[in-house]
Amino acid sequence: MYTTSIPSAVKGATSGLAIGRALLALSLLATPALASAQAVPEPYAEATAPSDDAVAPAPASLLDVSLEELLTLESTSVAKKRQRVSDSTAAVYVITQDEIRRSAARTIPDLLRGVPGVEVGQLANGGYAVSIRGFNSRLTNSLLVMVDGRSQFISTISGVFWDQLMMPLSDIERIEVVRGPGSSLWGANSSNGVINIITKHSADSGGTTVDLRGGTRQQDLSLSHGARVSDAFSYRAYGSYRHEDGLVDAQGKDIGRRWAGGSGGLRLDYEPDDHNAFTLQGEYGEGKFDTPFRLVNTNLFAPGYFQFQAENVFKSINVLGRWTRRQSDTLDWSLQAQYNRLNRTEFGGVGVRWQLADLDFGLHWRASDTHDISFGVGARLLHDDIMQTPYVRFDTLSATDRWISGYVQDDITLIPGVLRLTIGTKVENNNFTGFEIQPSARMLFRPAKRVSLWGAVSRAVRTPSRFERNAHLSFFVALPGEPNNPTPLPIYTTLNGVNDRNSEVLIAYEAGTRVDLGGKWSLDVAGYYNDYSSLTVNIPTGSNLIFVPNVPFPVGVQVDVGFLDSGKTHTWGGEATLAGNLTPWWKATLNYSHFNYRLGTDPTTGAPSTLLFPLTYSPRNQIALRNNFDIGDTVSVDAQLRHVGQLNNGKIPAYTTADLRLTYRLRNGAEFSVVGTNLLQSRHIEFNQQDYPAPPAYIPRAVSAHLRYRF
């Protein structure tokens, strides 16, 4: 095959229902005559960083406390130190262990559904699209996800593989969700938010927990055992297995054969005295699943796609060690090292072997009553080896990236208990975009005891992935007569990485308020305006006629599209949480999110365009209403009603659905639950694949039984 140049004008190529409703109605209409609340104790893990701050006792039950009281222990992701969320200068939401235990979720992405500002959509077998405040895709590139401070961000593809997070949900102490930039502390690629999954200290998970969940389409088994060997040494070991039939098509037929995987891990905690704490943890996981998608037919005389069922596999291993030392009443520090290794194959043969080695040192110094200083330095080494196919090619099959970074932040008390200023910055240097500076300034003002106001201005960056710098992707063909093909020939599009390019830049403006309304009711409101520049946009860079030997006429058009860094756009929105107790045994939480954007600009024409950005894959409005009921000391009812707005200009319609969990607690430590998910319709679509052609996948209604036994 050979090509010849043509003008570059070609640019366009780029009966169960009734049962579900009855169960939901039962949960929402429970009457006071049923019973009163009963305490259900749950241990709380130790903080991830030492502090002299007083620790409130663990609440007896989720229903017993207000949102502000629940969040008192829960903020370590905003400031890299323990801090009351009511005192934080960011939009923070915490999923507590009690909420996890009472949820209908079976995966970590499912736990994030309904969190204000968070967008979750399932789009393939085991595949999720998760983002915060826009730009959602399967590989969201501006969201940092961590487990106990260990990054889950895969730099090669600039995103997170959510299906690899398979630790037992019962081992999770809390999930901290920070909406908005976290880059001044956590660095690049956290420009839209940070999700920190914090597992229990091994001393707080004594005994054995068995979770067995089986249903119409999914089966899960996990086993976790923890114990104290001595007063100073404790451990926790776990194993998990997950199997599901996958998603379905519009008629309810399976489109993938199955997803199956498992993981096992060990955590050791050693605290020889009041000044030192050591943690060592490791995990191994693997999985296998099928993903249907369409590949471009390589026969140029039969243009179009053919359906392909790819068998995908992954194996991962990670190790983390951390030493935390309290040097004095005013000074503490920590040293952390981690190693991650991933082998993963997708798309019918595209494989990546990715390795990360990371070393971080952090120091917290309460210099005076006025200044509270955090400081840190770090080094990171990333290496990958690529296996390519005719559809995915790379300029270099192996690459090593190097990072050196440091941060400093000062909490300045201007008026004790009333006014605080936080200023800081992260400085990084890497071998492909050079120096990156990410400062922020944040202010907290308390005009009254029960009211706090905060505001922030931040600069954050998102560095380009190896795909954007080095790959050539040939996934798309537009046939004659299709809306984006004005020619009589098929148009073959190749997306090309651009090695010499800049990082994406965000200037974020945020403000919010938290109000204790009294009577165990609270209100948390946050708003933001984001100004993006140097965004990755797909711009045609050239086109050619395609000829084959011994044929005198062209058989197609080849269009080259570059991953350029010339896009600009603005987004804005807000989130609100209202939570409280309607009665002593009934707690309600209402979350609302709004997202909006200004049309981006096409750099080639200057005209407004939404096709250059995945902004349309974020819903304008989301609403989640959660109700938790305690019926005596043995029964609980937990229901969540969710509404998610349309995506992709209505091609993915809005949907409303509900999840329900009915739990009965036995006196021997066992819990038995009946769980229903997506109850309001037989199936619905939540997302579709943006990066390559794939058939639409629907999430079906599911019912399962869950047995948890602790001994």
XYZ file of C-alpha atoms in Angstrom:
711
model
C 0.000 0.000 0.000
C 1.224 3.521 -0.726
C -0.290 6.991 -0.372
C -0.233 10.299 -2.148
C -1.075 13.691 -0.676
C -4.455 15.338 -1.129
C -5.770 18.617 0.342
C -6.251 18.540 4.116
C -9.863 19.620 3.879
C -10.936 16.167 5.009
C -11.124 16.679 8.798
C -14.382 15.095 9.851
C -13.051 11.583 10.378
C -12.589 11.605 13.823
C -42.647 -8.863 36.681
C -39.079 -8.238 38.538
C -39.789 -4.543 38.201
C -42.819 -4.701 40.438
C -40.916 -6.613 43.124
C -38.097 -4.080 43.043
C -40.472 -1.137 43.379
C -42.305 -2.835 46.226
C -39.075 -3.451 48.134
C -37.985 0.150 47.592
C -41.331 1.461 48.756
C -41.091 -0.678 51.873
C -37.721 0.839 52.735
C -38.920 4.398 52.225
C -42.180 4.019 54.113
C -40.960 2.279 57.256
C -42.965 3.488 60.264
C -41.842 4.538 63.732
C -43.765 1.611 65.252
C -41.162 -0.820 63.953
C -38.413 -0.187 66.501
C -35.724 2.132 67.738
C -32.047 2.365 66.873
C -29.517 0.019 68.395
C -25.783 0.581 68.643
C -23.663 -1.436 66.246
C -20.029 -0.905 67.262
C -17.344 -0.706 64.595
C -13.637 -0.181 65.239
C -11.881 2.841 63.813
C -8.413 2.560 62.324
C -5.519 4.651 63.462
C -4.673 7.671 61.363
C -2.177 7.407 58.553
C -0.017 10.116 60.095
C 0.780 10.752 63.770
C -0.778 13.709 65.520
C -1.452 15.109 68.939
C -4.993 15.985 67.949
C -7.580 14.488 70.272
C -9.324 11.465 68.790
C -13.037 11.263 69.412
C -14.396 7.837 70.381
C -15.879 5.717 67.645
C -19.571 6.421 67.167
C -21.882 3.610 68.176
C -23.809 3.764 64.911
C -23.971 5.816 61.758
C -27.405 6.995 62.862
C -26.108 8.471 66.110
C -23.965 11.308 64.766
C -24.128 14.284 62.454
C -22.071 14.539 59.276
C -19.660 16.987 60.890
C -19.031 14.590 63.782
C -18.511 11.706 61.376
C -15.889 13.665 59.452
C -13.929 14.776 62.511
C -11.465 11.875 62.178
C -11.469 11.619 58.467
C -9.274 14.210 56.780
C -5.725 13.191 55.923
C -5.832 13.633 52.132
C -6.299 17.427 52.103
C -3.274 18.438 54.178
C -1.203 15.228 54.566
C -1.963 15.342 58.275
C -4.958 14.566 60.429
C -7.445 17.395 60.327
C -11.117 17.875 61.041
C -12.977 18.045 57.765
C -14.917 20.974 59.195
C -11.515 22.736 59.335
C -10.378 21.737 55.832
C -10.136 24.190 52.957
C -11.317 21.816 50.241
C -14.454 19.977 49.161
C -14.181 16.688 51.056
C -16.558 13.737 51.337
C -15.786 10.653 53.415
C -17.320 7.211 52.973
C -17.066 5.646 56.428
C -16.664 1.964 57.229
C -20.218 1.869 58.547
C -21.525 3.233 55.243
C -19.448 0.663 53.369
C -20.876 -2.169 55.471
C -24.440 -0.993 54.862
C -24.011 -0.341 51.151
C -25.347 -2.497 48.316
C -22.017 -2.045 46.507
C -19.743 -4.958 45.663
C -16.858 -2.952 44.129
C -15.027 0.245 45.021
C -16.446 2.186 42.018
C -19.935 1.175 43.147
C -19.167 2.636 46.587
C -18.428 5.970 44.896
C -21.847 6.187 43.255
C -23.828 9.019 44.757
C -20.818 10.892 46.166
C -21.301 14.544 45.168
C -19.125 15.599 42.248
C -18.096 12.023 41.399
C -19.143 10.483 38.082
C -19.311 6.685 37.815
C -20.332 4.649 34.793
C -19.847 0.974 34.015
C -19.035 0.394 30.370
C -17.607 -3.108 29.933
C -16.875 -6.336 31.759
C -15.048 -5.124 34.861
C -14.506 -1.709 33.299
C -15.565 1.548 34.946
C -15.304 5.208 34.034
C -14.773 7.270 37.200
C -13.960 10.967 37.401
C -14.528 14.080 39.479
C -15.923 17.297 38.008
C -15.846 16.326 34.355
C -13.645 14.724 31.678
C -14.885 11.220 32.392
C -13.587 8.192 30.523
C -12.454 4.682 31.285
C -8.925 6.042 31.756
C -9.653 9.349 33.468
C -6.330 11.138 33.385
C -6.657 13.858 36.033
C -7.760 11.848 39.087
C -5.276 10.439 41.593
C -6.370 7.211 43.305
C -4.404 5.800 46.250
C -4.639 2.830 48.593
C -2.978 3.621 51.938
C -0.917 6.280 50.173
C 0.120 3.944 47.336
C -0.696 5.410 43.931
C -2.927 3.390 41.560
C -2.233 5.765 38.655
C -0.709 3.948 35.648
C 1.425 6.517 33.831
C 1.605 4.650 30.520
C -2.114 5.068 29.916
C -2.617 7.990 32.330
C -5.447 6.409 34.292
C -6.590 3.764 36.778
C -7.640 0.155 36.180
C -10.465 -0.070 38.718
C -10.965 -3.801 38.249
C -7.582 -4.442 39.890
C -8.804 -3.068 43.252
C -10.104 -6.289 44.800
C -9.367 -6.034 48.529
C -12.308 -7.051 50.768
C -14.598 -4.082 51.346
C -14.785 -5.046 55.018
C -11.051 -4.251 55.331
C -11.547 -0.637 54.231
C -11.684 1.847 57.088
C -12.795 4.820 55.013
C -12.551 6.388 51.554
C -11.636 10.076 51.435
C -12.805 11.903 48.302
C -11.279 15.331 47.701
C -12.970 17.210 44.873
C -10.756 19.749 43.185
C -6.982 20.041 42.766
C -4.714 18.178 45.151
C -1.593 18.931 43.147
C 0.121 21.287 45.609
C 0.686 18.249 47.868
C 0.168 15.157 45.717
C 1.640 16.399 42.437
C 0.692 16.152 38.782
C -2.310 14.134 37.601
C -4.446 14.996 40.638
C -5.792 18.201 39.105
C -9.471 17.240 39.332
C -9.382 15.331 42.599
C -7.924 12.723 44.928
C -9.488 9.462 46.133
C -7.630 7.890 49.044
C -8.728 4.392 50.081
C -7.550 3.757 53.637
C -7.598 0.221 55.008
C -7.861 -0.721 58.661
C -4.850 -0.937 60.904
C -4.203 -4.647 61.406
C -4.688 -4.281 65.176
C -8.245 -3.094 64.502
C -9.178 -6.118 62.386
C -8.694 -8.877 64.963
C -10.404 -12.168 64.256
C -11.664 -13.627 61.002
C -14.221 -12.181 58.619
C -15.793 -14.244 55.846
C -17.874 -12.547 53.152
C -19.835 -14.674 50.701
C -22.093 -13.033 48.127
C -23.914 -14.865 45.371
C -26.531 -13.646 42.968
C -28.104 -13.844 39.572
C -24.975 -12.646 37.768
C -22.158 -12.161 40.305
C -20.381 -14.237 42.910
C -17.851 -12.938 45.444
C -15.864 -14.558 48.219
C -13.384 -12.914 50.576
C -11.597 -14.019 53.712
C -9.722 -11.698 56.068
C -7.915 -12.633 59.262
C -6.106 -10.324 61.661
C -4.493 -10.798 65.045
C -2.081 -9.335 67.561
C 1.088 -11.375 68.022
C 2.132 -9.075 70.875
C 1.313 -5.645 72.232
C 3.584 -4.140 69.582
C 3.085 -6.435 66.571
C -0.078 -7.254 64.607
C -0.930 -8.562 61.162
C -3.796 -9.000 58.708
C -3.956 -11.418 55.774
C -6.697 -11.597 53.181
C -7.782 -13.305 49.997
C -10.622 -12.513 47.611
C -12.236 -13.983 44.501
C -14.702 -12.308 42.157
C -16.736 -13.698 39.253
C -19.423 -12.087 37.129
C -21.252 -12.847 33.915
C -20.599 -9.389 32.500
C -22.904 -6.875 30.885
C -25.658 -7.422 28.346
C -26.930 -5.900 25.107
C -30.163 -3.960 24.655
C -32.155 -7.209 24.482
C -30.590 -8.605 27.661
C -28.251 -11.101 25.980
C -24.692 -11.536 27.243
C -22.056 -9.631 25.273
C -19.049 -10.958 27.175
C -18.448 -14.408 28.515
C -17.245 -13.580 32.016
C -14.931 -11.684 34.337
C -12.977 -13.618 36.965
C -10.147 -12.615 39.228
C -8.738 -12.649 42.700
C -6.143 -11.140 44.975
C -4.321 -11.846 48.202
C -2.443 -9.599 50.562
C -0.657 -9.237 53.887
C -0.202 -6.238 56.189
C 2.203 -6.109 59.143
C 2.170 -3.323 61.764
C 4.896 -2.926 64.376
C 4.888 -0.188 67.039
C 7.748 -0.835 69.467
C 7.196 2.377 71.440
C 5.230 5.618 71.529
C 7.497 7.259 68.946
C 7.825 4.761 66.094
C 5.419 2.883 63.866
C 6.334 0.543 60.998
C 4.022 -0.801 58.314
C 4.811 -3.369 55.628
C 2.158 -4.550 53.200
C 2.082 -6.442 49.939
C -0.524 -7.703 47.489
C -0.779 -9.968 44.463
C -3.735 -9.986 42.063
C -4.718 -11.420 38.708
C -7.778 -11.551 36.502
C -9.163 -12.642 33.151
C -12.102 -11.185 31.286
C -13.620 -10.797 27.828
C -14.295 -7.468 26.175
C -16.251 -7.157 22.919
C -15.191 -4.448 20.520
C -14.902 -3.763 16.819
C -11.682 -3.775 14.819
C -11.098 -2.137 11.465
C -11.142 -4.665 8.620
C -7.660 -4.809 7.110
C -9.108 -5.818 3.722
C -9.254 -2.446 1.939
C -11.789 -3.839 -0.559
C -14.217 -4.657 2.270
C -14.048 -1.532 4.431
C -15.743 -1.470 7.811
C -15.467 -3.263 11.135
C -15.610 -6.832 12.324
C -16.761 -7.888 15.789
C -13.962 -9.146 18.010
C -14.126 -10.780 21.434
C -10.799 -10.113 23.138
C -9.592 -12.153 26.088
C -7.809 -9.788 28.443
C -5.561 -10.758 31.339
C -3.638 -8.978 34.058
C -1.244 -9.818 36.878
C -0.103 -7.276 39.440
C 2.090 -7.160 42.515
C 2.874 -4.323 44.893
C 4.870 -3.833 48.080
C 4.824 -0.823 50.416
C 6.875 -0.031 53.503
C 6.454 2.973 55.783
C 8.255 4.227 58.890
C 6.506 6.946 60.875
C 8.266 8.627 63.786
C 7.074 11.182 66.303
C 10.262 13.045 67.038
C 8.675 15.367 69.604
C 5.369 16.923 70.518
C 5.807 19.372 67.639
C 7.677 17.326 65.015
C 6.890 14.069 63.235
C 8.022 12.567 59.954
C 7.516 9.538 57.736
C 9.545 7.652 55.145
C 7.703 5.542 52.578
C 8.898 3.273 49.770
C 6.807 1.328 47.269
C 7.206 -0.951 44.277
C 4.418 -1.763 41.805
C 4.519 -4.158 38.870
C 1.750 -4.784 36.343
C 1.473 -7.079 33.324
C -1.726 -6.445 31.382
C -2.925 -7.418 27.906
C -5.989 -5.948 26.162
C -7.362 -5.094 22.707
C -6.491 -8.472 21.222
C -2.783 -8.419 22.031
C -1.748 -4.942 23.158
C 0.269 -5.519 26.296
C 2.095 -3.401 28.838
C 4.586 -4.439 31.474
C 4.737 -1.458 33.827
C 6.935 -0.928 36.867
C 7.119 1.831 39.455
C 9.644 2.434 42.227
C 8.923 5.347 44.530
C 10.535 6.873 47.624
C 8.897 9.679 49.670
C 9.870 11.572 52.799
C 7.354 13.812 54.586
C 7.764 16.038 57.649
C 5.165 17.823 59.773
C 6.379 20.578 62.120
C 4.170 22.662 64.394
C 6.635 25.520 64.508
C 4.496 27.800 66.688
C 0.924 28.649 67.549
C 0.838 30.526 64.245
C 2.682 28.289 61.786
C 2.008 24.596 61.059
C 4.405 23.460 58.317
C 4.411 20.377 56.101
C 7.399 19.554 53.909
C 8.335 16.641 51.678
C 10.614 15.349 48.917
C 10.280 12.362 46.641
C 11.789 10.424 43.741
C 10.017 8.125 41.309
C 11.181 5.815 38.534
C 8.701 4.469 35.948
C 9.491 1.883 33.280
C 7.294 0.149 30.721
C 7.644 -2.395 27.928
C 4.957 -2.501 25.238
C 3.655 -5.336 23.082
C 2.029 -3.811 20.008
C -0.385 -4.901 17.267
C -1.190 -3.535 13.796
C -3.878 -1.421 15.451
C -1.724 -0.024 18.277
C 1.895 0.851 17.515
C 4.559 2.755 19.442
C 7.635 4.666 18.302
C 9.630 3.077 21.142
C 8.609 -0.177 22.806
C 10.457 0.550 26.072
C 10.718 3.776 28.028
C 11.836 4.993 31.434
C 10.518 8.178 33.037
C 12.122 9.872 36.039
C 10.542 12.236 38.557
C 12.012 14.364 41.339
C 9.607 16.385 43.480
C 9.233 18.419 46.626
C 6.467 20.299 48.406
C 6.051 22.785 51.245
C 2.854 24.016 52.879
C 2.244 26.380 55.775
C -1.005 26.638 57.737
C -0.935 30.163 59.131
C -3.327 30.981 61.976
C -4.207 34.644 61.558
C -6.963 34.774 64.184
C -7.129 31.690 66.429
C -10.325 29.742 65.862
C -11.551 32.277 63.304
C -9.213 32.841 60.343
C -6.530 30.602 58.782
C -4.457 30.963 55.595
C -2.821 27.948 53.914
C -0.202 28.501 51.228
C 2.037 25.974 49.542
C 3.365 24.520 46.342
C 4.599 21.316 44.757
C 7.631 21.486 42.441
C 8.356 18.561 40.129
C 10.809 17.767 37.388
C 10.451 14.955 34.864
C 12.349 13.972 31.748
C 9.593 14.743 29.226
C 7.903 18.031 30.234
C 10.588 19.464 32.540
C 9.716 21.573 35.585
C 6.128 21.791 36.832
C 5.099 24.234 39.582
C 1.729 23.761 41.266
C 0.953 26.349 43.975
C -2.228 26.927 45.940
C -3.603 29.446 48.430
C -6.521 28.538 50.716
C -8.462 30.467 53.357
C -10.772 29.293 56.160
C -13.057 31.714 58.007
C -15.349 30.859 60.948
C -17.836 33.704 61.460
C -19.720 31.594 64.020
C -19.133 28.399 65.965
C -21.314 26.283 63.683
C -20.409 27.921 60.364
C -17.209 27.730 58.336
C -16.452 29.372 54.995
C -13.509 28.499 52.780
C -12.027 29.501 49.439
C -9.062 28.419 47.326
C -7.089 29.240 44.182
C -4.837 26.540 42.722
C -2.676 25.767 39.724
C -2.452 22.108 38.713
C -1.072 20.162 35.758
C -1.728 16.853 34.027
C 1.286 15.345 32.267
C 0.790 13.528 28.938
C 0.731 9.748 28.924
C 2.955 7.504 26.814
C 0.008 6.997 24.466
C -0.301 10.743 23.891
C 3.450 11.099 23.349
C 4.368 7.943 21.481
C 1.467 5.814 20.195
C -0.268 5.411 16.833
C -3.850 4.147 17.150
C -5.789 2.867 14.116
C -9.217 2.093 15.554
C -11.610 4.057 13.340
C -13.026 3.969 9.815
C -15.866 6.142 8.463
C -17.760 4.717 5.515
C -19.184 6.814 2.663
C -22.578 8.234 3.561
C -21.885 8.435 7.290
C -22.321 11.898 8.866
C -18.584 12.480 9.386
C -17.534 11.330 5.906
C -18.324 13.729 3.036
C -16.257 11.735 0.502
C -17.157 8.735 -1.703
C -14.279 6.773 -0.155
C -13.868 5.199 3.292
C -11.795 7.348 5.654
C -9.264 5.601 7.893
C -8.163 7.631 10.898
C -4.907 7.200 12.807
C -4.366 9.009 16.107
C -0.716 9.918 16.527
C 1.158 10.802 19.684
C 3.217 13.994 19.761
C 6.438 13.679 21.703
C 7.287 17.370 22.087
C 4.259 18.702 23.932
C 3.290 20.455 27.145
C 1.304 19.419 30.188
C -2.338 20.368 30.538
C -2.824 23.290 32.932
C -5.729 24.051 35.276
C -6.350 27.257 37.222
C -9.083 26.386 39.729
C -11.207 28.716 41.847
C -13.201 27.092 44.673
C -15.369 28.178 47.589
C -17.634 26.452 50.055
C -19.401 26.475 53.381
C -20.208 23.927 56.083
C -23.018 24.557 58.512
C -24.047 22.591 61.585
C -27.807 23.103 61.472
C -28.375 21.573 64.910
C -30.475 18.570 65.768
C -27.912 16.277 64.063
C -28.417 18.003 60.702
C -25.628 19.496 58.624
C -25.163 21.163 55.249
C -22.023 21.126 53.088
C -21.951 23.235 49.888
C -19.067 23.759 47.440
C -18.744 25.591 44.130
C -15.936 25.841 41.567
C -14.807 27.480 38.335
C -12.046 25.754 36.353
C -9.978 27.354 33.595
C -8.170 24.759 31.448
C -5.443 25.400 28.883
C -3.055 23.246 26.826
C -5.701 20.515 26.802
C -5.140 17.463 24.654
C -7.202 17.807 21.489
C -7.386 15.606 18.401
C -6.507 17.807 15.410
C -6.119 16.554 11.800
C -2.515 17.031 10.687
C -2.658 15.607 7.170
C -4.506 13.357 4.745
C -3.649 11.148 1.805
C -5.308 8.975 -0.801
C -4.727 5.256 -0.300
C -3.624 3.209 -3.298
C -2.809 -0.479 -3.585
C -0.569 -2.131 -6.220
C -2.099 -2.887 -9.606
C -5.247 -0.839 -8.852
C -5.426 2.472 -10.765
C -7.882 4.186 -8.414
C -7.727 5.063 -4.712
C -9.447 2.701 -2.284
C -9.661 5.043 0.675
C -8.455 8.133 2.472
C -5.924 8.117 5.295
C -6.340 10.943 7.818
C -3.683 11.564 10.446
C -4.807 13.171 13.701
C -2.394 14.431 16.330
C -2.717 14.511 20.126
C -2.001 18.246 20.286
C -1.892 20.441 23.389
C -3.764 23.496 22.110
C -7.239 23.108 23.628
C -8.926 25.493 26.049
C -12.187 25.331 27.953
C -13.927 26.361 31.176
C -16.050 24.273 33.521
C -18.048 25.228 36.575
C -20.538 23.731 38.962
C -21.390 22.939 42.525
C -22.173 20.171 44.982
C -24.253 19.992 48.136
C -24.810 17.463 50.915
C -27.666 17.663 53.408
C -27.604 14.973 56.108
C -29.370 14.341 59.370
C -31.610 12.154 61.477
C -35.330 12.250 60.751
C -35.862 10.072 63.823
C -33.390 8.370 66.177
C -33.558 5.265 63.987
C -33.729 6.899 60.533
C -30.920 8.843 58.874
C -31.239 10.494 55.463
C -28.510 11.904 53.218
C -29.242 13.939 50.102
C -26.400 14.670 47.646
C -26.676 16.914 44.589
C -24.130 17.765 41.870
C -24.269 20.188 38.957
C -21.683 20.353 36.170
C -21.510 22.779 33.274
C -18.986 23.903 30.688
C -18.276 26.508 28.068
C -17.830 25.246 24.529
C -14.191 24.564 23.780
C -12.419 26.262 20.901
C -11.260 24.438 17.787
C -7.678 25.720 17.327
C -7.846 25.318 13.541
C -10.969 27.420 13.006
C -11.507 29.331 16.252
C -15.092 28.076 16.269
C -16.733 26.596 19.396
C -16.531 22.827 19.526
C -17.451 20.144 22.038
C -16.104 17.327 19.886
C -12.538 18.045 20.995
C -13.163 17.267 24.649
C -14.985 14.472 26.518
C -17.043 17.058 28.386
C -20.310 15.715 27.038
C -19.622 12.439 28.866
C -20.320 14.131 32.198
C -23.916 14.515 33.409
C -25.160 18.046 34.030
C -27.063 16.923 37.137
C -26.820 14.060 39.603
C -28.982 13.397 42.655
C -28.617 10.673 45.270
C -30.915 10.080 48.243
C -29.781 7.558 50.834
C -31.954 6.294 53.695
C -30.616 4.164 56.554
C -33.013 2.522 59.000
C -32.244 0.513 62.138
C -35.121 -1.755 63.156
C -34.358 -2.938 66.640
C -30.951 -4.452 67.280
C -31.114 -7.100 64.556
C -32.537 -5.596 61.348
C -31.438 -2.713 59.146
C -32.796 -1.390 55.864
C -30.572 0.679 53.572
C -31.831 2.203 50.327
C -30.308 4.551 47.783
C -32.207 6.273 44.982
C -30.012 7.793 42.240
C -30.642 9.976 39.197
C -27.921 10.603 36.595
C -28.401 13.016 33.717
C -27.892 12.236 30.049
C -24.464 11.898 28.408
C -23.058 12.536 24.945
C -25.823 14.926 23.931
C -28.558 12.442 24.752
C -27.063 9.395 23.033
C -26.811 7.904 26.518
C -30.152 8.766 28.132
C -30.635 9.863 31.725
C -31.599 7.140 34.160
C -33.030 6.768 37.638
C -32.419 3.625 39.633
C -32.414 2.295 43.176
C -30.406 -0.092 45.328
C -31.717 -1.826 48.427
C -30.127 -3.857 51.204
C -32.101 -5.733 53.888
C -29.869 -7.063 56.690
C -30.547 -9.399 59.596
C -27.893 -9.727 62.308
C -27.595 -13.001 64.157
C -26.271 -13.180 67.696
C -23.309 -15.369 66.741
C -21.648 -12.535 64.772
C -23.158 -13.372 61.408
C -25.081 -10.991 59.138
C -27.394 -12.120 56.358
C -28.475 -9.632 53.680
C -30.628 -9.634 50.588
C -29.322 -7.060 48.122
C -31.001 -5.647 45.045
C -29.237 -3.315 42.607
C -30.578 -1.309 39.654
C -34.108 -2.225 40.674
C -36.198 0.286 38.728
C -35.597 -1.129 35.242
C -34.533 -4.414 33.739
C -31.371 -2.839 32.323
C -29.869 0.559 31.529
C -26.789 1.954 29.813
C -24.438 4.184 31.798
C -21.485 4.875 29.497
C -19.956 3.902 26.182
C -16.408 3.481 25.037
C -14.770 6.640 23.675
C -11.300 5.333 22.881
C -12.222 2.542 20.460
C -15.411 1.245 18.767
C -17.413 -1.131 20.945
C -21.037 -2.278 21.140
C -23.175 -0.576 23.800
C -23.221 -2.444 27.113
C -26.157 -2.414 29.533
C -26.169 -2.972 33.294
C -28.915 -5.458 34.244
C -31.010 -5.618 37.386
C -29.443 -8.003 39.906
C -30.436 -9.660 43.166
C -27.987 -11.375 45.494
C -27.660 -12.851 48.965
C -24.790 -11.773 51.193
C -23.514 -13.625 54.247
C -20.884 -12.046 56.487
C -19.524 -13.932 59.476
C -17.032 -12.568 61.983
C -15.435 -14.806 64.562
